[in-house]
Amino acid sequence: MKEKKKKKTKQIKTQGKTTKDRKEKKEKNKKKLRRNIYIGIAILTVLLAVIVLIKVFKPSWFTDKYFEVTGEKIEAVEPDIDVELLTVNPYSRPGTPTEKITGIVVHYTANPGATAIDNRNYFESLKDGHDTQVSSNFIVGLEGEIVQCVPTWEMAYASNNRNIDTVSIECCHPDETGVFNEKTYKSMVQLCAWLCMKFDLKEDAVIRHFDVTGKNCPKYFVEDEEAWQKFRQDIGETLKAFKS
């Protein structure tokens, strides 16, 4: 009988210990679960904060559609632009919406001595002449004047298969060499830097017509690679100054 009592007492102690271990284990699991929940909430909060910051500072990452970055900084550095929009027509302003702008294409007019407004009026005349399809979003003139022919949210006929996702700039030049004078060059840099800021791009998004089709356009920047790299560098420096 004594031996049976001892065994029974031992069983009770063992059961008690097991129950205690289970409770401790259960409590530990609860604490672990709570800790994991807190960690998960913290990670989620950080991720949401990162997404909000990206949306604010890099909105282009979240869309494939046309958009513009807006704000006082961009308005403050906008160059003087003479808006002389073309009449909507199939030959120079088709009215086709652009997609997200991913590049800025620089051209030269190949029309020595002609002014920005001369070139704009030529584009306008195409609606009557029906000779060809050609235009540009902007034209930079010999005095540094900037004329806008087509809104940036509409496609211009300038850069072949890149018309749909780029803004085009035709640049005037005084002679057959295609070299831009100082006033034109300065406005080209300012306009490109402003457009980069407006569409959340870097200076390497500025390309030549040559880079799209291999055409010798703009002549000066195709034939003088150092001049082209210097132009991009000047855009980058101006862009930094705009953002500071």
Tab-separated table of C-alpha atoms in Angstrom:
chain	number	residue	atom	x	y	z
A	1	MET	CA	0.000	0.000	0.000
A	2	LYS	CA	2.816	2.374	0.886
A	3	GLU	CA	4.507	1.695	-2.451
A	4	LYS	CA	1.248	2.469	-4.282
A	5	LYS	CA	0.880	5.740	-2.357
A	6	LYS	CA	4.429	6.707	-3.257
A	7	LYS	CA	3.763	6.027	-6.923
A	8	LYS	CA	0.529	8.007	-6.786
A	9	THR	CA	2.263	10.936	-5.064
A	10	LYS	CA	4.997	10.841	-7.672
A	11	GLN	CA	2.431	10.833	-10.485
A	12	ILE	CA	0.668	13.856	-8.987
A	13	LYS	CA	3.984	15.732	-8.719
A	14	THR	CA	4.856	14.820	-12.305
A	15	GLN	CA	1.467	15.913	-13.556
A	16	GLY	CA	1.778	19.143	-11.629
A	17	LYS	CA	5.171	19.797	-13.126
A	18	THR	CA	3.899	18.999	-16.628
A	19	THR	CA	0.955	21.362	-16.223
A	20	LYS	CA	3.308	24.102	-15.023
A	21	ASP	CA	5.646	23.509	-17.985
A	22	ARG	CA	2.711	23.713	-20.362
A	23	LYS	CA	1.567	26.990	-18.847
A	24	GLU	CA	5.079	28.438	-19.071
A	25	LYS	CA	5.422	27.250	-22.647
A	26	LYS	CA	2.025	28.713	-23.521
A	27	GLU	CA	2.999	32.036	-21.949
A	28	LYS	CA	6.283	32.051	-23.857
A	29	ASN	CA	4.439	31.380	-27.119
A	30	LYS	CA	2.060	34.256	-26.373
A	31	LYS	CA	4.985	36.605	-25.724
A	32	LYS	CA	6.697	35.430	-28.904
A	33	LEU	CA	3.501	35.974	-30.902
A	34	ARG	CA	3.064	39.479	-29.449
A	35	ARG	CA	6.693	40.289	-30.251
A	36	ASN	CA	6.289	39.062	-33.838
A	37	ILE	CA	3.098	41.130	-34.219
A	38	TYR	CA	4.911	44.252	-32.983
A	39	ILE	CA	7.818	43.596	-35.338
A	40	GLY	CA	5.384	43.057	-38.237
A	41	ILE	CA	3.574	46.320	-37.475
A	42	ALA	CA	6.897	48.176	-37.265
A	43	ILE	CA	8.052	46.758	-40.619
A	44	LEU	CA	4.699	47.597	-42.235
A	45	THR	CA	4.868	51.150	-40.865
A	46	VAL	CA	8.367	51.624	-42.281
A	47	LEU	CA	7.313	50.232	-45.670
A	48	LEU	CA	4.304	52.546	-45.816
A	49	ALA	CA	6.513	55.507	-44.908
A	50	VAL	CA	8.977	54.564	-47.669
A	51	ILE	CA	6.141	54.263	-50.207
A	52	VAL	CA	4.801	57.695	-49.234
A	53	LEU	CA	8.276	59.236	-49.566
A	54	ILE	CA	8.806	57.618	-52.961
A	55	LYS	CA	5.425	58.862	-54.147
A	56	VAL	CA	6.379	62.375	-53.069
A	57	PHE	CA	9.945	62.437	-54.408
A	58	LYS	CA	9.798	59.848	-57.234
A	59	PRO	CA	6.218	59.851	-58.539
A	60	SER	CA	7.330	58.508	-61.939
A	61	TRP	CA	7.949	55.090	-60.352
A	62	PHE	CA	4.219	54.579	-59.867
A	63	THR	CA	2.780	55.315	-63.304
A	64	ASP	CA	3.171	54.661	-67.022
A	65	LYS	CA	0.864	57.525	-67.903
A	66	TYR	CA	1.719	61.153	-68.619
A	67	PHE	CA	2.368	63.205	-65.510
A	68	GLU	CA	4.161	66.379	-64.480
A	69	VAL	CA	5.912	67.215	-61.239
A	70	THR	CA	4.545	70.498	-59.930
A	71	GLY	CA	5.530	72.948	-57.237
A	72	GLU	CA	6.997	76.350	-56.488
A	73	LYS	CA	10.571	75.281	-57.282
A	74	ILE	CA	9.625	74.239	-60.812
A	75	GLU	CA	7.582	77.380	-61.382
A	76	ALA	CA	10.472	79.525	-60.129
A	77	VAL	CA	12.928	78.215	-62.768
A	78	GLU	CA	10.548	77.982	-65.722
A	79	PRO	CA	12.087	79.826	-68.683
A	80	ASP	CA	10.202	82.466	-70.636
A	81	ILE	CA	8.150	80.574	-73.188
A	82	ASP	CA	6.134	82.106	-76.003
A	83	VAL	CA	3.203	79.724	-76.386
A	84	GLU	CA	2.192	79.700	-80.073
A	85	LEU	CA	0.350	76.406	-80.373
A	86	LEU	CA	-0.258	74.936	-83.800
A	87	THR	CA	-3.768	74.292	-85.040
A	88	VAL	CA	-4.735	70.655	-84.438
A	89	ASN	CA	-4.257	68.900	-87.780
A	90	PRO	CA	-2.921	65.573	-89.123
A	91	TYR	CA	0.333	67.043	-90.447
A	92	SER	CA	1.935	68.855	-87.509
A	93	ARG	CA	-0.256	68.589	-84.395
A	94	PRO	CA	-2.293	65.381	-84.446
A	95	GLY	CA	-3.598	65.819	-80.884
A	96	THR	CA	-2.411	62.338	-79.904
A	97	PRO	CA	-1.814	62.068	-76.117
A	98	THR	CA	1.701	61.206	-75.024
A	99	GLU	CA	2.576	58.515	-72.509
A	100	LYS	CA	4.879	59.028	-69.517
A	101	ILE	CA	7.738	61.241	-70.687
A	102	THR	CA	10.992	59.291	-70.469
A	103	GLY	CA	13.253	61.421	-72.647
A	104	ILE	CA	13.939	64.818	-74.189
A	105	VAL	CA	15.132	64.787	-77.800
A	106	VAL	CA	17.311	67.609	-79.145
A	107	HIS	CA	17.205	68.458	-82.890
A	108	TYR	CA	18.565	71.182	-85.138
A	109	THR	CA	16.347	72.879	-87.711
A	110	ALA	CA	18.699	72.328	-90.694
A	111	ASN	CA	17.413	75.736	-91.788
A	112	PRO	CA	20.329	78.176	-91.257
A	113	GLY	CA	19.398	81.688	-90.186
A	114	ALA	CA	15.683	81.002	-89.743
A	115	THR	CA	14.105	82.193	-86.500
A	116	ALA	CA	12.040	80.187	-84.052
A	117	ILE	CA	8.797	81.785	-85.233
A	118	ASP	CA	9.766	81.123	-88.880
A	119	ASN	CA	10.053	77.444	-88.120
A	120	ARG	CA	6.845	77.463	-86.084
A	121	ASN	CA	4.977	79.069	-89.004
A	122	TYR	CA	6.367	76.428	-91.355
A	123	PHE	CA	4.906	73.708	-89.116
A	124	GLU	CA	1.577	75.550	-89.121
A	125	SER	CA	1.565	75.779	-92.930
A	126	LEU	CA	1.658	72.007	-93.256
A	127	LYS	CA	-2.048	71.792	-92.420
A	128	ASP	CA	-2.710	73.452	-95.789
A	129	GLY	CA	0.188	72.131	-97.874
A	130	HIS	CA	-0.103	68.478	-96.785
A	131	ASP	CA	3.525	67.968	-97.874
A	132	THR	CA	4.847	66.030	-94.892
A	133	GLN	CA	4.344	65.361	-91.200
A	134	VAL	CA	6.795	67.257	-89.030
A	135	SER	CA	6.766	69.474	-85.925
A	136	SER	CA	8.271	69.888	-82.478
A	137	ASN	CA	7.069	70.662	-78.972
A	138	PHE	CA	9.529	73.561	-78.608
A	139	ILE	CA	11.786	75.662	-80.832
A	140	VAL	CA	14.763	77.595	-79.422
A	141	GLY	CA	15.617	80.645	-81.535
A	142	LEU	CA	18.736	82.597	-82.475
A	143	GLU	CA	18.104	85.197	-79.750
A	144	GLY	CA	17.462	82.513	-77.134
A	145	GLU	CA	13.682	82.863	-77.464
A	146	ILE	CA	11.644	79.728	-76.801
A	147	VAL	CA	8.463	79.079	-78.774
A	148	GLN	CA	6.114	76.243	-77.827
A	149	CYS	CA	4.236	74.683	-80.746
A	150	VAL	CA	2.719	71.535	-79.254
A	151	PRO	CA	1.786	70.867	-75.593
A	152	THR	CA	4.019	68.347	-73.850
A	153	TRP	CA	0.998	66.119	-73.204
A	154	GLU	CA	0.513	65.822	-76.974
A	155	MET	CA	2.730	64.072	-79.484
A	156	ALA	CA	4.767	66.069	-82.012
A	157	TYR	CA	6.126	64.651	-85.285
A	158	ALA	CA	9.842	64.865	-84.553
A	159	SER	CA	11.508	61.760	-83.131
A	160	ASN	CA	10.064	58.812	-85.052
A	161	ASN	CA	9.226	55.879	-82.750
A	162	ARG	CA	10.040	58.013	-79.680
A	163	ASN	CA	7.373	60.643	-80.378
A	164	ILE	CA	4.995	58.990	-77.931
A	165	ASP	CA	7.226	59.205	-74.824
A	166	THR	CA	9.511	62.185	-75.439
A	167	VAL	CA	9.463	65.961	-75.639
A	168	SER	CA	11.155	67.354	-78.745
A	169	ILE	CA	13.194	70.552	-79.052
A	170	GLU	CA	14.191	72.033	-82.422
A	171	CYS	CA	17.142	74.417	-82.148
A	172	CYS	CA	17.973	77.237	-84.575
A	173	HIS	CA	21.530	77.855	-85.839
A	174	PRO	CA	23.073	80.729	-87.790
A	175	ASP	CA	24.925	78.811	-90.517
A	176	GLU	CA	25.548	75.491	-92.258
A	177	THR	CA	27.938	74.227	-89.544
A	178	GLY	CA	24.995	73.670	-87.239
A	179	VAL	CA	26.908	75.235	-84.349
A	180	PHE	CA	24.580	76.995	-81.906
A	181	ASN	CA	25.314	80.546	-80.845
A	182	GLU	CA	25.680	81.460	-77.174
A	183	LYS	CA	22.125	82.749	-76.676
A	184	THR	CA	20.569	79.670	-78.238
A	185	TYR	CA	22.852	77.333	-76.301
A	186	LYS	CA	22.073	78.976	-72.970
A	187	SER	CA	18.310	78.695	-73.539
A	188	MET	CA	18.686	75.075	-74.680
A	189	VAL	CA	20.435	74.194	-71.414
A	190	GLN	CA	17.861	76.002	-69.286
A	191	LEU	CA	14.893	74.492	-71.143
A	192	CYS	CA	16.294	70.945	-70.977
A	193	ALA	CA	17.075	71.258	-67.254
A	194	TRP	CA	13.593	72.599	-66.533
A	195	LEU	CA	11.966	69.783	-68.513
A	196	CYS	CA	14.109	67.221	-66.663
A	197	MET	CA	12.861	68.651	-63.390
A	198	LYS	CA	9.277	68.750	-64.658
A	199	PHE	CA	9.303	65.098	-65.709
A	200	ASP	CA	11.544	63.722	-62.936
A	201	LEU	CA	14.439	62.918	-65.282
A	202	LYS	CA	18.230	63.162	-65.125
A	203	GLU	CA	20.448	64.780	-67.739
A	204	ASP	CA	21.201	61.392	-69.320
A	205	ALA	CA	17.552	61.292	-70.435
A	206	VAL	CA	18.390	64.127	-72.857
A	207	ILE	CA	19.257	62.493	-76.186
A	208	ARG	CA	19.881	63.450	-79.816
A	209	HIS	CA	17.692	62.619	-82.796
A	210	PHE	CA	20.807	60.706	-83.868
A	211	ASP	CA	20.430	58.400	-80.857
A	212	VAL	CA	16.960	57.398	-82.057
A	213	THR	CA	17.477	56.932	-85.803
A	214	GLY	CA	21.165	57.525	-86.596
A	215	LYS	CA	20.294	60.748	-88.448
A	216	ASN	CA	22.947	63.494	-88.435
A	217	CYS	CA	20.837	65.627	-86.106
A	218	PRO	CA	21.677	67.852	-84.387
A	219	LYS	CA	24.651	68.119	-86.726
A	220	TYR	CA	26.973	69.915	-84.284
A	221	PHE	CA	26.383	67.486	-81.421
A	222	VAL	CA	26.708	64.422	-83.662
A	223	GLU	CA	29.963	65.529	-85.258
A	224	ASP	CA	31.493	66.818	-82.004
A	225	GLU	CA	30.972	64.229	-79.257
A	226	GLU	CA	32.862	66.359	-76.698
A	227	ALA	CA	30.478	69.255	-77.317
A	228	TRP	CA	27.541	66.899	-76.781
A	229	GLN	CA	28.932	65.572	-73.500
A	230	LYS	CA	29.636	69.141	-72.371
A	231	PHE	CA	26.036	70.088	-73.177
A	232	ARG	CA	24.728	67.241	-71.013
A	233	GLN	CA	27.126	68.209	-68.254
A	234	ASP	CA	25.861	71.799	-68.362
A	235	ILE	CA	22.280	70.520	-68.107
A	236	GLY	CA	23.231	68.409	-65.072
A	237	GLU	CA	24.863	71.350	-63.316
A	238	THR	CA	21.892	73.598	-64.059
A	239	LEU	CA	19.512	70.918	-62.814
A	240	LYS	CA	21.413	70.703	-59.515
A	241	ALA	CA	21.265	74.478	-59.167
A	242	PHE	CA	17.506	74.412	-59.827
A	243	LYS	CA	16.962	71.808	-57.117
A	244	SER	CA	19.155	73.448	-54.474
